[in-house]
């Protein structure tokens, strides 16, 4: 069971780039790395997913080193509306589908004006 | 396009009462999950089902039972509710590591 470790909280200012790193030392060979965003009173929402190297979409980038034991979510030019809790999860890869997908404590990001 | 639908959205129970939370997904996903989230805390996995006909315990299964009725539906039952089970319950389904969540069911046990 791959556990994840993230910083408990981070502060930033509007317009800055924010990087949140997640440690997942015992990630399985086929596990995906997926990041979620959660606002109060809502379920988590998918942000981005990767397997190796770098992935970019319209809202974020995900950097994964060759050993895959960590990953970094990068949010460019954050705004107040990016204030939320961010979670990384690993698992559910091909051949390992339907395994226990558990959340760590997440990172509480506060964006200030 | 409903996605994951949970019912009820709100429920108040007295200690010792029983109830079932219903969850259905229309995305043809094999895997489904039940999580609980206490105020200010992260999500904790209660039970999950990798496919129709199978269920497995998660991190906090005590006090709960589940049924994977068919591929679409995954229900969570509290046989004898306790105040410690006051929480928001989220159902989710997954495909290739991406979880799709319902809107949550807010349960209060008095």
PDB file of C-alpha atoms in Angstrom:
ATOM      1  CA  UNK A   1       0.000   0.000   0.000  1.00  0.00           C
ATOM      2  CA  UNK A   2       1.654   3.165  -1.189  1.00  0.00           C
ATOM      3  CA  UNK A   3       1.525   5.921   1.420  1.00  0.00           C
ATOM      4  CA  UNK A   4       1.979   9.571   0.610  1.00  0.00           C
ATOM      5  CA  UNK A   5       3.524  12.415   2.580  1.00  0.00           C
ATOM      6  CA  UNK A   6       2.895  16.098   1.875  1.00  0.00           C
ATOM      7  CA  UNK A   7       3.505  19.369   3.708  1.00  0.00           C
ATOM      8  CA  UNK A   8       0.574  20.166   5.964  1.00  0.00           C
ATOM      9  CA  UNK A   9       0.153  23.745   4.751  1.00  0.00           C
ATOM     10  CA  UNK A  10       1.582  26.384   2.422  1.00  0.00           C
ATOM     11  CA  UNK A  11       0.994  30.087   1.979  1.00  0.00           C
ATOM     12  CA  UNK A  12       1.362  32.027  -1.242  1.00  0.00           C
ATOM     13  CA  UNK A  13       0.334  35.307  -2.851  1.00  0.00           C
ATOM     14  CA  UNK A  14      -1.760  35.941  -5.897  1.00  0.00           C
ATOM     15  CA  UNK A  15       0.181  35.667  -9.148  1.00  0.00           C
ATOM     16  CA  UNK A  16       2.934  33.471  -7.743  1.00  0.00           C
ATOM     17  CA  UNK A  17       3.784  29.943  -8.847  1.00  0.00           C
ATOM     18  CA  UNK A  18       3.161  27.300  -6.197  1.00  0.00           C
ATOM     19  CA  UNK A  19       4.925  23.948  -6.061  1.00  0.00           C
ATOM     20  CA  UNK A  20       3.615  21.203  -3.774  1.00  0.00           C
ATOM     21  CA  UNK A  21       5.725  18.073  -3.413  1.00  0.00           C
ATOM     22  CA  UNK A  22       4.460  14.649  -2.448  1.00  0.00           C
ATOM     23  CA  UNK A  23       6.622  11.767  -1.296  1.00  0.00           C
ATOM     24  CA  UNK A  24       5.575   8.217  -2.207  1.00  0.00           C
ATOM     25  CA  UNK A  25       8.591   6.021  -1.557  1.00  0.00           C
ATOM     26  CA  UNK A  26       6.921   2.633  -2.021  1.00  0.00           C
ATOM     27  CA  UNK A  27       4.997   3.370  -5.196  1.00  0.00           C
ATOM     28  CA  UNK A  28       4.311   0.254  -7.261  1.00  0.00           C
ATOM     29  CA  UNK A  29       5.669  -0.090 -10.774  1.00  0.00           C
ATOM     30  CA  UNK A  30       2.330   0.428 -12.456  1.00  0.00           C
ATOM     31  CA  UNK A  31       0.791   3.002 -10.113  1.00  0.00           C
ATOM     32  CA  UNK A  32      -0.558   6.253 -11.463  1.00  0.00           C
ATOM     33  CA  UNK A  33       0.148   9.493  -9.571  1.00  0.00           C
ATOM     34  CA  UNK A  34      -2.961  11.627  -9.344  1.00  0.00           C
ATOM     35  CA  UNK A  35      -3.585  15.002  -7.730  1.00  0.00           C
ATOM     36  CA  UNK A  36      -6.882  16.327  -6.438  1.00  0.00           C
ATOM     37  CA  UNK A  37      -8.205  19.661  -5.208  1.00  0.00           C
ATOM     38  CA  UNK A  38     -10.858  19.945  -2.525  1.00  0.00           C
ATOM     39  CA  UNK A  39     -12.909  22.948  -1.475  1.00  0.00           C
ATOM     40  CA  UNK A  40     -14.906  22.969   1.776  1.00  0.00           C
ATOM     41  CA  UNK A  41     -18.120  20.939   1.664  1.00  0.00           C
ATOM     42  CA  UNK A  42     -17.262  19.431  -1.724  1.00  0.00           C
ATOM     43  CA  UNK A  43     -15.763  16.161  -2.872  1.00  0.00           C
ATOM     44  CA  UNK A  44     -12.215  16.185  -4.230  1.00  0.00           C
ATOM     45  CA  UNK A  45     -11.836  17.180  -7.861  1.00  0.00           C
ATOM     46  CA  UNK A  46      -9.296  15.736 -10.301  1.00  0.00           C
ATOM     47  CA  UNK A  47      -6.493  18.122 -11.273  1.00  0.00           C
ATOM     48  CA  UNK A  48      -3.864  16.108 -13.108  1.00  0.00           C
ATOM     49  CA  UNK A  49      -2.427  12.618 -13.462  1.00  0.00           C
ATOM     50  CA  UNK A  50       0.905  11.244 -14.565  1.00  0.00           C
ATOM     51  CA  UNK A  51       3.032   8.150 -14.690  1.00  0.00           C
ATOM     52  CA  UNK A  52       6.509   9.511 -15.374  1.00  0.00           C
ATOM     53  CA  UNK A  53       8.355  12.655 -16.526  1.00  0.00           C
ATOM     54  CA  UNK A  54       6.200  15.745 -16.976  1.00  0.00           C
ATOM     55  CA  UNK A  55       2.533  16.258 -17.678  1.00  0.00           C
ATOM     56  CA  UNK A  56       0.859  19.600 -18.316  1.00  0.00           C
ATOM     57  CA  UNK A  57      -2.782  20.558 -18.717  1.00  0.00           C
ATOM     58  CA  UNK A  58      -4.681  23.823 -18.714  1.00  0.00           C
ATOM     59  CA  UNK A  59      -4.516  24.267 -14.931  1.00  0.00           C
ATOM     60  CA  UNK A  60      -1.324  22.612 -13.667  1.00  0.00           C
ATOM     61  CA  UNK A  61       1.890  20.750 -14.373  1.00  0.00           C
ATOM     62  CA  UNK A  62       3.076  17.551 -12.752  1.00  0.00           C
ATOM     63  CA  UNK A  63       6.761  16.736 -12.480  1.00  0.00           C
ATOM     64  CA  UNK A  64       7.823  13.155 -11.749  1.00  0.00           C
ATOM     65  CA  UNK A  65      11.493  12.198 -11.375  1.00  0.00           C
ATOM     66  CA  UNK A  66      12.863   9.020 -12.883  1.00  0.00           C
ATOM     67  CA  UNK A  67      12.653   7.018  -9.630  1.00  0.00           C
ATOM     68  CA  UNK A  68       8.986   8.047  -9.192  1.00  0.00           C
ATOM     69  CA  UNK A  69       9.381   8.230  -5.417  1.00  0.00           C
ATOM     70  CA  UNK A  70       8.060  11.773  -5.363  1.00  0.00           C
ATOM     71  CA  UNK A  71       6.043  14.144  -7.506  1.00  0.00           C
ATOM     72  CA  UNK A  72       5.554  17.904  -7.632  1.00  0.00           C
ATOM     73  CA  UNK A  73       2.340  19.678  -8.513  1.00  0.00           C
ATOM     74  CA  UNK A  74       2.970  23.108  -9.999  1.00  0.00           C
ATOM     75  CA  UNK A  75       0.213  25.725 -10.079  1.00  0.00           C
ATOM     76  CA  UNK A  76       1.180  28.737 -12.219  1.00  0.00           C
ATOM     77  CA  UNK A  77       0.065  32.212 -11.175  1.00  0.00           C
ATOM     78  CA  UNK A  78      -2.310  31.236  -8.373  1.00  0.00           C
ATOM     79  CA  UNK A  79      -5.395  33.264  -7.528  1.00  0.00           C
ATOM     80  CA  UNK A  80      -7.520  33.520  -4.393  1.00  0.00           C
ATOM     81  CA  UNK A  81      -9.813  30.835  -5.794  1.00  0.00           C
ATOM     82  CA  UNK A  82      -6.952  28.319  -5.643  1.00  0.00           C
ATOM     83  CA  UNK A  83      -7.173  28.343  -1.846  1.00  0.00           C
ATOM     84  CA  UNK A  84      -8.033  24.706  -1.138  1.00  0.00           C
ATOM     85  CA  UNK A  85      -6.621  21.417   0.094  1.00  0.00           C
ATOM     86  CA  UNK A  86      -4.507  19.463  -2.385  1.00  0.00           C
ATOM     87  CA  UNK A  87      -4.048  15.696  -2.206  1.00  0.00           C
ATOM     88  CA  UNK A  88      -1.796  13.317  -4.092  1.00  0.00           C
ATOM     89  CA  UNK A  89      -2.762   9.676  -4.478  1.00  0.00           C
ATOM     90  CA  UNK A  90      -0.924   6.762  -6.009  1.00  0.00           C
ATOM     91  CA  UNK A  91      -2.359   3.501  -7.292  1.00  0.00           C
ATOM     92  CA  UNK A  92      -4.850   1.901  -9.627  1.00  0.00           C
ATOM     93  CA  UNK A  93      -2.419   1.296 -12.433  1.00  0.00           C
ATOM     94  CA  UNK A  94      -2.776  -1.376 -15.148  1.00  0.00           C
ATOM     95  CA  UNK A  95      -2.544  -4.780 -13.508  1.00  0.00           C
ATOM     96  CA  UNK A  96      -3.087  -3.148 -10.142  1.00  0.00           C
ATOM     97  CA  UNK A  97      -6.557  -1.784 -10.730  1.00  0.00           C
ATOM     98  CA  UNK A  98      -9.102  -1.566  -7.957  1.00  0.00           C
ATOM     99  CA  UNK A  99      -6.595  -1.387  -5.144  1.00  0.00           C
ATOM    100  CA  UNK A 100      -6.995   0.663  -1.994  1.00  0.00           C
ATOM    101  CA  UNK A 101      -6.891   4.330  -2.953  1.00  0.00           C
ATOM    102  CA  UNK A 102      -6.190   6.141   0.313  1.00  0.00           C
ATOM    103  CA  UNK A 103      -5.723   9.832   0.957  1.00  0.00           C
ATOM    104  CA  UNK A 104      -2.933  11.269   3.025  1.00  0.00           C
ATOM    105  CA  UNK A 105      -3.365  14.430   5.030  1.00  0.00           C
ATOM    106  CA  UNK A 106      -3.178  16.751   2.035  1.00  0.00           C
ATOM    107  CA  UNK A 107      -1.663  20.225   1.779  1.00  0.00           C
ATOM    108  CA  UNK A 108      -3.759  23.204   2.781  1.00  0.00           C
ATOM    109  CA  UNK A 109      -2.859  26.040   0.390  1.00  0.00           C
ATOM    110  CA  UNK A 110      -3.755  29.571   1.413  1.00  0.00           C
ATOM    111  CA  UNK A 111      -3.456  32.215  -1.301  1.00  0.00           C
ATOM    112  CA  UNK A 112      -3.303  35.773  -0.004  1.00  0.00           C
ATOM    113  CA  UNK A 113      -4.042  38.991  -1.893  1.00  0.00           C
TER     114      UNK A 113
ATOM    115  CA  UNK B   1     -24.573  13.039 -17.459  1.00  0.00           C
ATOM    116  CA  UNK B   2     -25.096  12.175 -13.759  1.00  0.00           C
ATOM    117  CA  UNK B   3     -21.696  10.654 -12.857  1.00  0.00           C
ATOM    118  CA  UNK B   4     -21.858   9.489  -9.216  1.00  0.00           C
ATOM    119  CA  UNK B   5     -25.135   9.990  -7.376  1.00  0.00           C
ATOM    120  CA  UNK B   6     -25.505   9.665  -3.607  1.00  0.00           C
ATOM    121  CA  UNK B   7     -28.653   9.622  -1.517  1.00  0.00           C
ATOM    122  CA  UNK B   8     -29.625  11.008   0.883  1.00  0.00           C
ATOM    123  CA  UNK B   9     -27.697  14.295   0.966  1.00  0.00           C
ATOM    124  CA  UNK B  10     -28.556  14.937   4.607  1.00  0.00           C
ATOM    125  CA  UNK B  11     -29.655  12.621   7.410  1.00  0.00           C
ATOM    126  CA  UNK B  12     -30.062  12.918  11.170  1.00  0.00           C
ATOM    127  CA  UNK B  13     -30.125   9.714  13.192  1.00  0.00           C
ATOM    128  CA  UNK B  14     -30.452   8.839  16.828  1.00  0.00           C
ATOM    129  CA  UNK B  15     -27.848   6.614  18.458  1.00  0.00           C
ATOM    130  CA  UNK B  16     -28.620   2.978  17.710  1.00  0.00           C
ATOM    131  CA  UNK B  17     -30.671   3.594  14.574  1.00  0.00           C
ATOM    132  CA  UNK B  18     -29.701   2.009  11.301  1.00  0.00           C
ATOM    133  CA  UNK B  19     -29.591   3.419   7.809  1.00  0.00           C
ATOM    134  CA  UNK B  20     -28.213   2.798   4.337  1.00  0.00           C
ATOM    135  CA  UNK B  21     -26.428   5.306   2.135  1.00  0.00           C
ATOM    136  CA  UNK B  22     -27.000   4.656  -1.534  1.00  0.00           C
ATOM    137  CA  UNK B  23     -24.513   5.279  -4.337  1.00  0.00           C
ATOM    138  CA  UNK B  24     -24.828   4.734  -8.063  1.00  0.00           C
ATOM    139  CA  UNK B  25     -22.517   5.518 -10.974  1.00  0.00           C
ATOM    140  CA  UNK B  26     -23.311   5.565 -14.676  1.00  0.00           C
ATOM    141  CA  UNK B  27     -19.732   5.512 -16.038  1.00  0.00           C
ATOM    142  CA  UNK B  28     -19.380   1.721 -16.208  1.00  0.00           C
ATOM    143  CA  UNK B  29     -16.489   1.781 -13.732  1.00  0.00           C
ATOM    144  CA  UNK B  30     -15.406  -1.438 -12.057  1.00  0.00           C
ATOM    145  CA  UNK B  31     -14.046   0.109  -8.841  1.00  0.00           C
ATOM    146  CA  UNK B  32     -16.120   1.942  -6.239  1.00  0.00           C
ATOM    147  CA  UNK B  33     -15.255   3.424  -2.845  1.00  0.00           C
ATOM    148  CA  UNK B  34     -16.781   4.816   0.322  1.00  0.00           C
ATOM    149  CA  UNK B  35     -14.892   7.495   2.260  1.00  0.00           C
ATOM    150  CA  UNK B  36     -15.712   9.516   5.331  1.00  0.00           C
ATOM    151  CA  UNK B  37     -14.448  12.987   6.110  1.00  0.00           C
ATOM    152  CA  UNK B  38     -14.651  14.497   9.565  1.00  0.00           C
ATOM    153  CA  UNK B  39     -14.518  18.301   9.954  1.00  0.00           C
ATOM    154  CA  UNK B  40     -11.079  19.697   9.154  1.00  0.00           C
ATOM    155  CA  UNK B  41      -9.674  16.251   8.395  1.00  0.00           C
ATOM    156  CA  UNK B  42      -8.698  14.261   5.337  1.00  0.00           C
ATOM    157  CA  UNK B  43     -10.716  11.503   3.695  1.00  0.00           C
ATOM    158  CA  UNK B  44     -10.503   8.024   5.168  1.00  0.00           C
ATOM    159  CA  UNK B  45     -11.401   4.912   3.210  1.00  0.00           C
ATOM    160  CA  UNK B  46     -14.150   2.798   4.769  1.00  0.00           C
ATOM    161  CA  UNK B  47     -14.697   0.055   2.190  1.00  0.00           C
ATOM    162  CA  UNK B  48     -14.021  -0.423  -1.468  1.00  0.00           C
ATOM    163  CA  UNK B  49     -15.057  -2.748  -4.248  1.00  0.00           C
ATOM    164  CA  UNK B  50     -12.675  -3.603  -7.061  1.00  0.00           C
ATOM    165  CA  UNK B  51     -15.401  -5.191  -9.144  1.00  0.00           C
ATOM    166  CA  UNK B  52     -18.971  -6.416  -9.013  1.00  0.00           C
ATOM    167  CA  UNK B  53     -19.308  -9.109  -6.379  1.00  0.00           C
ATOM    168  CA  UNK B  54     -16.196  -8.175  -4.377  1.00  0.00           C
ATOM    169  CA  UNK B  55     -15.744  -5.882  -1.395  1.00  0.00           C
ATOM    170  CA  UNK B  56     -12.766  -5.188   0.843  1.00  0.00           C
ATOM    171  CA  UNK B  57     -12.137  -3.338   4.077  1.00  0.00           C
ATOM    172  CA  UNK B  58     -10.419  -0.005   3.973  1.00  0.00           C
ATOM    173  CA  UNK B  59      -8.798   1.988   6.770  1.00  0.00           C
ATOM    174  CA  UNK B  60     -11.832   2.428   9.038  1.00  0.00           C
ATOM    175  CA  UNK B  61     -14.395  -0.353   8.372  1.00  0.00           C
ATOM    176  CA  UNK B  62     -15.655  -0.922  11.928  1.00  0.00           C
ATOM    177  CA  UNK B  63     -19.346  -0.150  12.360  1.00  0.00           C
ATOM    178  CA  UNK B  64     -20.104  -0.339   8.634  1.00  0.00           C
ATOM    179  CA  UNK B  65     -21.176  -2.905   6.071  1.00  0.00           C
ATOM    180  CA  UNK B  66     -21.326  -2.595   2.312  1.00  0.00           C
ATOM    181  CA  UNK B  67     -23.061  -4.247  -0.607  1.00  0.00           C
ATOM    182  CA  UNK B  68     -21.992  -4.134  -4.223  1.00  0.00           C
ATOM    183  CA  UNK B  69     -25.428  -4.846  -5.631  1.00  0.00           C
ATOM    184  CA  UNK B  70     -24.357  -4.703  -9.273  1.00  0.00           C
ATOM    185  CA  UNK B  71     -21.777  -2.834 -11.310  1.00  0.00           C
ATOM    186  CA  UNK B  72     -23.603   0.468 -10.872  1.00  0.00           C
ATOM    187  CA  UNK B  73     -24.526   0.434  -7.192  1.00  0.00           C
ATOM    188  CA  UNK B  74     -22.502   0.331  -3.980  1.00  0.00           C
ATOM    189  CA  UNK B  75     -24.339   0.895  -0.695  1.00  0.00           C
ATOM    190  CA  UNK B  76     -23.017   1.617   2.794  1.00  0.00           C
ATOM    191  CA  UNK B  77     -24.963   0.502   5.866  1.00  0.00           C
ATOM    192  CA  UNK B  78     -24.703   1.640   9.455  1.00  0.00           C
ATOM    193  CA  UNK B  79     -26.318  -1.084  11.566  1.00  0.00           C
ATOM    194  CA  UNK B  80     -26.278   0.773  14.884  1.00  0.00           C
ATOM    195  CA  UNK B  81     -25.283   4.400  14.467  1.00  0.00           C
ATOM    196  CA  UNK B  82     -22.982   6.047  17.000  1.00  0.00           C
ATOM    197  CA  UNK B  83     -22.147   9.739  17.498  1.00  0.00           C
ATOM    198  CA  UNK B  84     -18.586   8.970  16.340  1.00  0.00           C
ATOM    199  CA  UNK B  85     -20.035   8.227  12.906  1.00  0.00           C
ATOM    200  CA  UNK B  86     -21.145  11.825  12.453  1.00  0.00           C
ATOM    201  CA  UNK B  87     -19.332  12.794   9.289  1.00  0.00           C
ATOM    202  CA  UNK B  88     -19.629  13.566   5.590  1.00  0.00           C
ATOM    203  CA  UNK B  89     -19.634  10.412   3.502  1.00  0.00           C
ATOM    204  CA  UNK B  90     -18.365  10.399  -0.058  1.00  0.00           C
ATOM    205  CA  UNK B  91     -18.880   7.685  -2.606  1.00  0.00           C
ATOM    206  CA  UNK B  92     -16.532   7.483  -5.583  1.00  0.00           C
ATOM    207  CA  UNK B  93     -15.827   5.350  -8.594  1.00  0.00           C
ATOM    208  CA  UNK B  94     -12.516   5.142 -10.389  1.00  0.00           C
ATOM    209  CA  UNK B  95     -10.941   4.409 -13.716  1.00  0.00           C
ATOM    210  CA  UNK B  96      -7.187   4.353 -14.292  1.00  0.00           C
ATOM    211  CA  UNK B  97      -6.462   6.074 -11.007  1.00  0.00           C
ATOM    212  CA  UNK B  98      -8.932   8.909 -11.467  1.00  0.00           C
ATOM    213  CA  UNK B  99     -11.594   9.105  -8.767  1.00  0.00           C
ATOM    214  CA  UNK B 100     -15.016  10.560  -9.530  1.00  0.00           C
ATOM    215  CA  UNK B 101     -16.884  11.691  -6.434  1.00  0.00           C
ATOM    216  CA  UNK B 102     -20.497  12.145  -5.508  1.00  0.00           C
ATOM    217  CA  UNK B 103     -21.670  15.301  -3.776  1.00  0.00           C
ATOM    218  CA  UNK B 104     -21.491  13.719  -0.342  1.00  0.00           C
ATOM    219  CA  UNK B 105     -23.974  12.681   2.332  1.00  0.00           C
ATOM    220  CA  UNK B 106     -23.880  14.672   5.568  1.00  0.00           C
ATOM    221  CA  UNK B 107     -24.796  12.399   8.475  1.00  0.00           C
ATOM    222  CA  UNK B 108     -25.398  13.551  12.040  1.00  0.00           C
ATOM    223  CA  UNK B 109     -25.866  11.023  14.830  1.00  0.00           C
ATOM    224  CA  UNK B 110     -27.364  12.421  18.027  1.00  0.00           C
TER     225      UNK B 110
END
